[in-house]
Tab-separated table of C-alpha atoms in Angstrom:
chain	number	residue	atom	x	y	z
A	2	MET	CA	-3.957	-58.546	-7.674
A	3	ILE	CA	-6.066	-55.653	-8.905
A	4	PRO	CA	-8.898	-56.216	-11.440
A	5	LEU	CA	-7.603	-54.366	-14.797
A	6	SER	CA	-11.209	-53.999	-16.100
A	7	GLY	CA	-14.525	-52.733	-14.688
A	8	PRO	CA	-16.050	-49.538	-13.418
A	9	ALA	CA	-13.801	-47.308	-11.314
A	10	ARG	CA	-16.154	-47.962	-8.375
A	11	SER	CA	-15.599	-51.320	-8.044
A	12	ILE	CA	-11.546	-51.296	-8.525
A	13	VAL	CA	-11.522	-48.553	-5.706
A	14	ASP	CA	-13.468	-50.875	-3.202
A	15	HIS	CA	-11.163	-53.596	-3.935
A	16	ILE	CA	-8.218	-51.436	-3.260
A	17	LEU	CA	-9.270	-50.216	0.257
A	18	SER	CA	-10.521	-53.541	1.154
A	19	TYR	CA	-7.553	-55.261	0.330
A	20	ALA	CA	-5.412	-52.224	2.322
A	21	VAL	CA	-7.409	-52.812	5.258
A	22	ASP	CA	-7.478	-56.588	5.237
A	23	SER	CA	-3.854	-56.754	5.040
A	24	GLY	CA	-3.110	-54.441	7.664
A	25	ALA	CA	-1.776	-51.195	5.625
A	26	SER	CA	-1.598	-47.841	7.163
A	27	ASP	CA	-1.305	-45.980	3.721
A	28	ILE	CA	-2.425	-46.414	0.086
A	29	HIS	CA	-0.353	-44.587	-2.720
A	30	ILE	CA	-1.841	-44.236	-6.128
A	31	GLU	CA	0.786	-42.935	-8.404
A	32	PRO	CA	0.559	-41.892	-11.923
A	33	ALA	CA	3.894	-43.009	-13.772
A	34	ASP	CA	4.429	-42.456	-17.679
A	35	GLU	CA	2.344	-45.567	-18.954
A	36	SER	CA	0.749	-46.775	-16.106
A	37	VAL	CA	-0.801	-46.162	-12.451
A	38	ARG	CA	1.221	-47.771	-9.741
A	39	ILE	CA	-0.482	-48.922	-6.597
A	40	ARG	CA	1.367	-49.157	-3.411
A	41	LEU	CA	0.689	-50.173	0.287
A	42	ARG	CA	2.522	-49.262	3.425
A	43	ARG	CA	2.463	-52.300	5.732
A	44	ASP	CA	4.651	-52.253	8.880
A	45	GLY	CA	6.318	-48.925	7.799
A	46	VAL	CA	7.322	-50.047	4.235
A	47	LEU	CA	6.220	-49.635	0.872
A	48	CYS	CA	5.167	-52.674	-1.177
A	49	SER	CA	3.888	-53.013	-4.758
A	50	MET	CA	0.003	-54.171	-4.832
A	51	GLY	CA	0.087	-53.738	-8.643
A	52	GLU	CA	-0.144	-51.643	-11.766
A	53	LEU	CA	-3.187	-50.307	-13.784
A	54	PRO	CA	-3.328	-48.666	-17.287
A	55	SER	CA	-2.463	-45.333	-17.205
A	56	SER	CA	-5.929	-44.764	-18.751
A	57	LYS	CA	-7.684	-45.427	-15.366
A	58	LEU	CA	-6.189	-42.436	-13.334
A	59	ASP	CA	-8.644	-39.926	-14.123
A	60	THR	CA	-11.629	-42.166	-13.313
A	61	LEU	CA	-9.976	-43.446	-10.167
A	62	THR	CA	-8.998	-40.210	-8.967
A	63	ALA	CA	-12.437	-38.901	-9.546
A	64	ARG	CA	-14.106	-41.910	-7.562
A	65	ILE	CA	-11.963	-41.579	-4.670
A	66	LYS	CA	-12.691	-37.433	-4.728
A	67	ILE	CA	-16.424	-38.110	-4.634
A	68	MET	CA	-16.083	-40.539	-1.694
A	69	ALA	CA	-13.921	-37.809	0.190
A	70	SER	CA	-16.444	-34.818	-0.741
A	71	LEU	CA	-13.627	-33.315	-3.215
A	72	ASP	CA	-13.965	-30.981	-6.109
A	73	ILE	CA	-13.316	-33.379	-8.983
A	74	ALA	CA	-12.954	-30.517	-11.301
A	75	ASN	CA	-10.097	-28.870	-9.438
A	76	LYS	CA	-6.904	-30.830	-10.708
A	77	ARG	CA	-4.332	-28.203	-10.008
A	78	LEU	CA	-4.438	-27.722	-6.542
A	79	PRO	CA	-3.870	-30.207	-3.671
A	80	GLN	CA	-6.965	-31.171	-1.677
A	81	ASP	CA	-7.731	-33.073	1.676
A	82	GLY	CA	-10.592	-35.087	2.637
A	83	ARG	CA	-12.099	-37.881	4.437
A	84	ILE	CA	-13.744	-40.865	3.930
A	85	ALA	CA	-15.814	-43.160	6.356
A	86	TRP	CA	-15.429	-46.909	5.177
A	87	LYS	CA	-17.289	-49.865	6.390
A	88	GLU	CA	-15.356	-52.971	6.766
A	89	GLY	CA	-17.609	-55.802	8.448
A	90	LYS	CA	-19.114	-54.488	11.382
A	91	HIS	CA	-16.903	-51.494	12.092
A	92	MET	CA	-16.082	-48.027	10.519
A	93	ILE	CA	-12.380	-47.168	9.566
A	94	ASP	CA	-11.565	-43.564	9.307
A	95	MET	CA	-9.635	-42.607	6.014
A	96	ARG	CA	-7.864	-39.419	5.317
A	97	VAL	CA	-7.524	-38.541	1.448
A	98	SER	CA	-4.476	-36.055	0.068
A	99	THR	CA	-4.528	-35.370	-3.492
A	100	MET	CA	-1.229	-33.744	-5.249
A	101	PRO	CA	-1.245	-32.690	-8.673
A	102	THR	CA	2.153	-33.965	-10.583
A	103	ILE	CA	3.584	-33.646	-13.908
A	104	ARG	CA	1.912	-37.039	-14.954
A	105	GLY	CA	-1.465	-36.217	-13.151
A	106	GLU	CA	-2.689	-36.264	-9.661
A	107	LYS	CA	-1.007	-38.483	-7.047
A	108	THR	CA	-3.433	-39.782	-4.144
A	109	VAL	CA	-2.428	-40.891	-0.716
A	110	ILE	CA	-5.092	-42.479	1.664
A	111	ARG	CA	-4.115	-42.900	5.383
A	112	LEU	CA	-6.066	-45.602	7.132
A	113	LEU	CA	-6.929	-44.758	10.847
A	114	ASP	CA	-8.154	-48.123	12.085
A	115	ALA	CA	-7.947	-47.660	16.022
A	116	GLY	CA	-9.341	-51.089	16.509
A	117	ARG	CA	-6.438	-52.726	14.829
A	118	VAL	CA	-4.199	-51.409	17.648
A	119	SER	CA	-4.199	-52.341	21.196
A	120	LEU	CA	-4.029	-49.474	23.480
A	121	ASP	CA	-2.518	-51.106	26.285
A	122	LEU	CA	1.378	-50.040	27.253
A	123	ASP	CA	1.911	-53.766	27.989
A	124	ALA	CA	1.123	-54.840	24.600
A	125	LEU	CA	3.245	-52.364	22.753
A	126	GLY	CA	6.356	-54.210	22.985
A	127	ILE	CA	8.011	-51.811	25.154
A	128	ALA	CA	10.854	-53.189	27.563
A	129	ASP	CA	9.411	-53.175	31.284
A	130	ALA	CA	11.937	-50.803	32.895
A	131	ALA	CA	10.803	-48.123	30.415
A	132	ILE	CA	7.113	-48.890	30.917
A	133	ALA	CA	7.898	-48.441	34.355
A	134	LEU	CA	9.121	-44.858	34.024
A	135	ILE	CA	6.473	-44.033	31.700
A	136	ARG	CA	3.825	-44.985	34.365
A	137	GLN	CA	5.882	-43.007	37.151
A	138	ALA	CA	5.590	-39.842	35.041
A	139	ILE	CA	1.725	-40.032	33.857
A	140	HIS	CA	0.727	-40.561	37.732
A	141	MET	CA	2.569	-37.453	38.604
A	142	THR	CA	0.032	-34.589	39.778
A	143	ARG	CA	1.232	-31.776	37.291
A	144	GLY	CA	3.948	-30.989	34.799
A	145	LEU	CA	4.600	-31.271	30.967
A	146	PHE	CA	5.210	-35.059	29.693
A	147	ILE	CA	6.352	-35.143	26.050
A	148	MET	CA	6.473	-37.928	23.696
A	149	SER	CA	8.859	-37.344	20.732
A	150	GLY	CA	9.969	-38.925	17.650
A	151	VAL	CA	10.037	-38.909	13.985
A	152	THR	CA	6.783	-38.630	11.941
A	153	GLY	CA	5.197	-42.332	12.055
A	154	SER	CA	6.889	-43.528	15.107
A	155	GLY	CA	3.806	-44.454	17.135
A	156	LYS	CA	3.551	-41.396	19.567
A	157	THR	CA	0.014	-41.154	19.497
A	158	THR	CA	-0.576	-44.914	20.050
A	159	THR	CA	1.584	-44.613	23.133
A	160	LEU	CA	0.165	-41.553	24.549
A	161	TYR	CA	-3.353	-43.172	24.325
A	162	ALA	CA	-2.138	-46.333	25.816
A	163	ALA	CA	-0.953	-44.284	28.495
A	164	LEU	CA	-4.011	-42.155	29.046
A	165	LYS	CA	-6.030	-45.090	29.378
A	166	GLU	CA	-4.203	-46.012	32.624
A	167	LEU	CA	-5.416	-43.027	34.257
A	168	ASP	CA	-8.915	-43.062	36.076
A	169	HIS	CA	-11.313	-41.322	33.919
A	170	ALA	CA	-14.103	-41.544	36.080
A	171	ALA	CA	-12.526	-39.047	38.448
A	172	LEU	CA	-10.366	-37.037	36.020
A	173	ASN	CA	-11.547	-34.470	33.435
A	174	LEU	CA	-9.533	-35.540	30.347
A	175	VAL	CA	-9.434	-32.977	27.282
A	176	THR	CA	-7.531	-33.451	24.075
A	177	LEU	CA	-6.580	-31.087	21.100
A	178	GLU	CA	-5.528	-33.090	18.185
A	179	ASP	CA	-5.014	-33.047	14.356
A	180	PRO	CA	-6.294	-35.312	13.350
A	181	VAL	CA	-8.337	-37.432	16.255
A	182	GLU	CA	-6.904	-40.712	15.715
A	183	TYR	CA	-8.477	-42.650	18.424
A	184	HIS	CA	-11.990	-42.166	19.829
A	185	ILE	CA	-11.841	-43.539	23.420
A	186	ASP	CA	-14.981	-43.191	25.530
A	187	GLY	CA	-14.414	-40.966	28.710
A	188	ILE	CA	-11.907	-38.748	27.046
A	189	ASN	CA	-13.210	-35.123	25.744
A	190	GLN	CA	-11.400	-34.895	22.370
A	191	SER	CA	-11.717	-32.011	20.220
A	192	GLN	CA	-10.115	-31.632	16.621
A	193	ILE	CA	-8.304	-28.976	14.967
A	194	ASN	CA	-10.301	-27.006	12.263
A	195	ALA	CA	-7.935	-24.163	10.711
A	196	LYS	CA	-10.949	-23.585	8.212
A	197	CYS	CA	-12.954	-22.280	10.934
A	198	GLY	CA	-10.335	-20.640	13.005
A	199	LEU	CA	-9.757	-23.304	15.774
A	200	GLU	CA	-5.871	-23.870	15.912
A	201	PHE	CA	-3.928	-25.542	18.826
A	202	GLN	CA	-3.166	-21.866	20.329
A	203	ASN	CA	-6.789	-20.664	20.669
A	204	GLY	CA	-7.889	-24.311	21.295
A	205	LEU	CA	-5.434	-24.657	24.094
A	206	ARG	CA	-6.604	-21.615	25.953
A	207	ALA	CA	-10.232	-22.644	25.548
A	208	LEU	CA	-9.406	-25.664	26.946
A	209	LEU	CA	-7.821	-24.219	30.141
A	210	ARG	CA	-11.319	-22.825	30.815
A	211	GLN	CA	-12.851	-26.292	30.851
A	212	ASP	CA	-11.745	-27.261	34.471
A	213	PRO	CA	-9.180	-29.746	32.845
A	214	ASP	CA	-7.251	-32.193	35.057
A	215	VAL	CA	-5.363	-33.663	32.033
A	216	ILE	CA	-4.555	-31.798	28.838
A	217	VAL	CA	-3.331	-33.835	25.804
A	218	ILE	CA	-2.093	-31.579	22.785
A	219	GLY	CA	-1.764	-33.744	19.814
A	220	GLU	CA	1.544	-31.696	18.636
A	221	ILE	CA	3.583	-28.944	19.847
A	222	ARG	CA	4.355	-26.935	16.590
A	223	ASP	CA	5.174	-23.405	17.607
A	224	ARG	CA	6.055	-21.106	20.174
A	225	GLU	CA	2.704	-20.071	21.148
A	226	THR	CA	1.572	-23.529	21.677
A	227	ALA	CA	4.717	-24.347	23.738
A	228	ARG	CA	4.447	-21.091	25.772
A	229	ILE	CA	0.832	-21.974	26.997
A	230	ALA	CA	1.593	-25.821	27.420
A	231	ILE	CA	4.228	-24.670	29.718
A	232	GLN	CA	2.425	-22.312	31.551
A	233	ALA	CA	-0.222	-24.533	32.085
A	234	ALA	CA	2.107	-27.287	33.426
A	235	LEU	CA	3.914	-24.807	35.964
A	236	THR	CA	0.276	-23.632	37.338
A	237	GLY	CA	-0.584	-27.142	38.310
A	238	HIS	CA	-2.012	-29.037	35.308
A	239	LYS	CA	-0.919	-32.357	33.815
A	240	ILE	CA	0.041	-31.885	30.230
A	241	PHE	CA	0.814	-34.452	28.012
A	242	ALA	CA	1.962	-33.851	24.375
A	243	THR	CA	3.923	-34.902	21.339
A	244	LEU	CA	6.864	-33.260	19.464
A	245	HIS	CA	8.810	-33.848	16.554
A	246	THR	CA	12.320	-34.823	17.431
A	247	ALA	CA	15.084	-37.265	17.012
A	248	THR	CA	15.789	-38.094	20.487
A	249	ALA	CA	14.447	-37.533	23.972
A	250	SER	CA	17.743	-35.277	24.654
A	251	ASP	CA	16.446	-32.971	21.871
A	252	VAL	CA	13.137	-32.181	23.429
A	253	PRO	CA	14.514	-29.266	25.743
A	254	ILE	CA	16.484	-27.925	22.896
A	255	ARG	CA	13.542	-27.954	20.424
A	256	LEU	CA	11.311	-26.156	23.191
A	257	ILE	CA	14.300	-23.421	23.896
A	258	ASP	CA	14.585	-23.056	20.222
A	259	MET	CA	11.034	-22.155	19.701
A	260	GLY	CA	11.696	-19.293	22.449
A	261	ILE	CA	10.840	-20.620	25.746
A	262	GLU	CA	13.279	-19.867	28.393
A	263	ALA	CA	15.611	-22.664	29.551
A	264	TYR	CA	14.233	-22.062	33.448
A	265	LEU	CA	10.724	-22.599	32.462
A	266	VAL	CA	11.390	-25.732	30.608
A	267	ALA	CA	13.745	-27.107	33.346
A	268	ASP	CA	10.657	-26.464	35.740
A	269	ALA	CA	7.930	-27.763	33.522
A	270	LEU	CA	9.255	-30.973	32.104
A	271	ILE	CA	8.508	-34.055	34.147
A	272	GLY	CA	9.766	-36.642	31.644
A	273	MET	CA	10.505	-37.229	27.948
A	274	THR	CA	10.512	-40.092	25.536
A	275	SER	CA	11.642	-41.018	22.199
A	276	GLN	CA	10.693	-43.770	20.122
A	277	ARG	CA	10.652	-45.659	16.772
A	278	LEU	CA	8.711	-48.601	15.220
A	279	ALA	CA	10.774	-51.552	14.141
A	280	ARG	CA	9.289	-54.383	12.398
A	281	LYS	CA	8.612	-57.475	14.412
A	282	LEU	CA	10.233	-60.875	13.383
A	283	CYS	CA	7.591	-63.461	11.990
A	284	PRO	CA	6.968	-66.089	15.105
A	285	ALA	CA	6.096	-68.620	12.321
A	286	CYS	CA	9.457	-68.352	10.613
A	287	CYS	CA	12.160	-66.503	12.477
A	288	LYS	CA	15.343	-68.254	13.214
A	289	ALA	CA	17.522	-68.432	16.454
A	290	MET	CA	21.162	-67.834	15.861
A	291	GLY	CA	22.191	-68.727	19.219
A	292	ASN	CA	24.789	-65.719	19.457
A	293	LEU	CA	24.748	-62.805	21.586
A	294	ARG	CA	25.217	-60.242	18.512
A	295	GLU	CA	22.355	-61.897	16.368
A	296	PRO	CA	20.226	-63.865	18.606
A	297	TYR	CA	17.433	-64.331	15.842
A	298	ILE	CA	17.077	-63.355	12.224
A	299	HIS	CA	14.183	-63.099	9.916
A	300	ILE	CA	13.565	-65.799	7.165
A	301	GLY	CA	10.129	-65.287	5.398
A	302	CYS	CA	7.108	-67.347	4.775
A	303	ASP	CA	3.299	-67.257	3.704
A	304	CYS	CA	2.400	-65.845	7.126
A	305	CYS	CA	4.461	-62.664	6.445
A	306	LEU	CA	4.182	-62.410	2.886
A	307	HIS	CA	7.771	-63.647	2.671
A	308	SER	CA	8.907	-60.522	4.382
A	309	GLY	CA	10.226	-62.114	7.431
A	310	TYR	CA	8.291	-59.835	9.667
A	311	SER	CA	4.883	-59.299	11.050
A	312	GLY	CA	3.855	-56.555	12.974
A	313	ARG	CA	5.852	-53.673	14.683
A	314	VAL	CA	7.423	-53.346	17.982
A	315	CYS	CA	8.126	-50.171	20.121
A	316	LEU	CA	11.807	-49.309	20.815
A	317	CYS	CA	11.351	-46.518	23.275
A	318	GLU	CA	13.733	-44.254	25.452
A	319	VAL	CA	12.411	-42.509	28.769
A	320	VAL	CA	14.216	-39.753	30.428
A	321	PRO	CA	12.642	-38.825	33.772
A	322	VAL	CA	13.210	-35.131	34.544
A	323	GLY	CA	15.060	-34.988	38.121
A	324	PRO	CA	17.416	-32.477	39.835
A	325	GLU	CA	20.342	-33.466	37.516
A	326	ILE	CA	18.419	-33.139	34.225
A	327	ARG	CA	17.098	-29.923	35.392
A	328	GLN	CA	20.355	-28.366	36.066
A	329	ALA	CA	21.534	-29.512	32.926
A	330	ILE	CA	18.698	-27.641	31.091
A	331	ARG	CA	19.418	-24.440	33.103
A	332	ARG	CA	23.103	-24.747	32.475
A	333	GLY	CA	22.850	-24.817	28.694
A	334	TYR	CA	22.951	-28.145	26.462
A	335	ASP	CA	26.123	-30.236	26.308
A	336	GLU	CA	25.427	-33.562	24.893
A	337	ASN	CA	28.086	-35.575	27.187
A	338	GLN	CA	26.770	-33.629	30.190
A	339	PHE	CA	23.157	-34.142	29.493
A	340	THR	CA	23.918	-37.879	29.149
A	341	GLU	CA	25.457	-38.107	32.427
A	342	ALA	CA	22.431	-36.299	34.114
A	343	ALA	CA	20.090	-38.419	32.488
A	344	ARG	CA	22.083	-41.630	33.635
A	345	ALA	CA	22.009	-39.848	36.850
A	346	ASP	CA	18.278	-39.287	36.926
A	347	GLY	CA	17.573	-43.104	36.214
A	348	ALA	CA	16.873	-42.605	32.422
A	349	PHE	CA	16.334	-45.729	30.102
A	350	PHE	CA	18.165	-45.143	27.124
A	351	MET	CA	17.602	-46.349	23.483
A	352	GLN	CA	20.412	-48.438	23.148
A	353	GLN	CA	19.191	-50.385	26.237
A	354	GLY	CA	15.605	-50.774	24.441
A	355	ILE	CA	17.449	-51.958	21.070
A	356	ASP	CA	19.230	-54.652	23.180
A	357	TRP	CA	16.268	-55.774	25.075
A	358	ALA	CA	14.275	-56.495	21.778
A	359	LEU	CA	17.116	-58.307	20.118
A	360	GLN	CA	17.569	-60.644	23.079
A	361	GLN	CA	13.863	-61.138	23.397
A	362	GLY	CA	13.795	-61.987	19.673
A	363	LEU	CA	11.197	-59.158	18.797
A	364	THR	CA	13.151	-57.728	15.856
A	365	ASP	CA	16.688	-58.397	14.290
A	366	GLN	CA	19.792	-56.213	13.890
A	367	GLN	CA	19.172	-55.434	10.127
A	368	GLU	CA	15.779	-54.171	10.932
A	369	VAL	CA	17.282	-51.822	13.455
A	370	ASN	CA	20.022	-50.511	11.129
A	371	ARG	CA	17.023	-49.841	8.504
A	372	ILE	CA	15.531	-47.793	10.950
A	373	TYR	CA	18.450	-46.195	12.579
A	374	ASP	CA	20.638	-45.039	9.762
A	375	MET	CA	21.900	-41.673	11.515
A	376	GLY	CA	25.496	-42.685	12.455
A	377	GLY	CA	25.037	-44.058	15.718
A	378	GLU	CA	22.227	-41.830	16.857
A	379	TYR	CA	20.868	-44.295	19.498
A	380	GLY	CA	24.480	-45.070	20.965
A	381	HIS	CA	23.834	-43.605	24.463
A	382	SER	CA	23.725	-46.096	27.310
């Protein structure tokens, strides 16, 4: 699969081209005792692309560093860079990270190919009932709407799919991201640059002076960013943001843990989501089982590289913040009370989304069990 001979340039070009063609999201170049292992993350799962002799490691790493404008002489410290890779007629943004290990430098390359993703809410595989709640929230005139989930759960994709439904001509949409993953015409996008002093906190303050109608915060990471976002929402702005939490019900807890008063969180929030990405069953080889518990299963064929899956589907829960949720936040968190409050406010729970995806034949129970291995985390209904 990988040419074992030839210059490092041609080997690296082959790896990058193959990764793009196969729809990979990440490339891992890993030093082992006697070889260099090349792996690709495809549909969220790492798979082997092959191995090279360990003697190739230094030249491969040096070639990638040159392409990413990194210091080839520095092998003792982590480095981060960027490659603009042309594949066919379009450019693909690649983010490079190197890390010294006891066997040499490991390199990870993330492929940010916006053209490969459909930024359309109806095309993400989200249940219709959940989409309706998201649309209800994004068309409110003010407030803080948070999309949560673990790393790599597709939060940014869902966020931009929602943004595309707003009237760009009549609104001033501004973003602050790290990094900017999708370049969208009609949206004023800014990227964090810590080396130059542009962080989320001071960048967000500056955006508030830009006469914004909608502000998108790539991620709320600290108390100061959370505080500014909450205040902006309370003073009439519409704020969209992402947050790292396991469930939607964890969103207010996380904000309160950051030091924001519960009553401010309750007043500012208008909605919150949580999501995970599950691999989609390959339409060419999935098998209908004809029972409610396991409607479809994966088989494997040439079309899906014998994995049984091709592409991914978004499993999503949406909690609109109504009077019951606001009271629950102000009273203090209790899981059972919060679940009942969310149900009263019309929430669409994760278990409902999973059941819907299984019945539609979008994924199977084995894949659900793979991404939800936290002891019934998605059991609210």
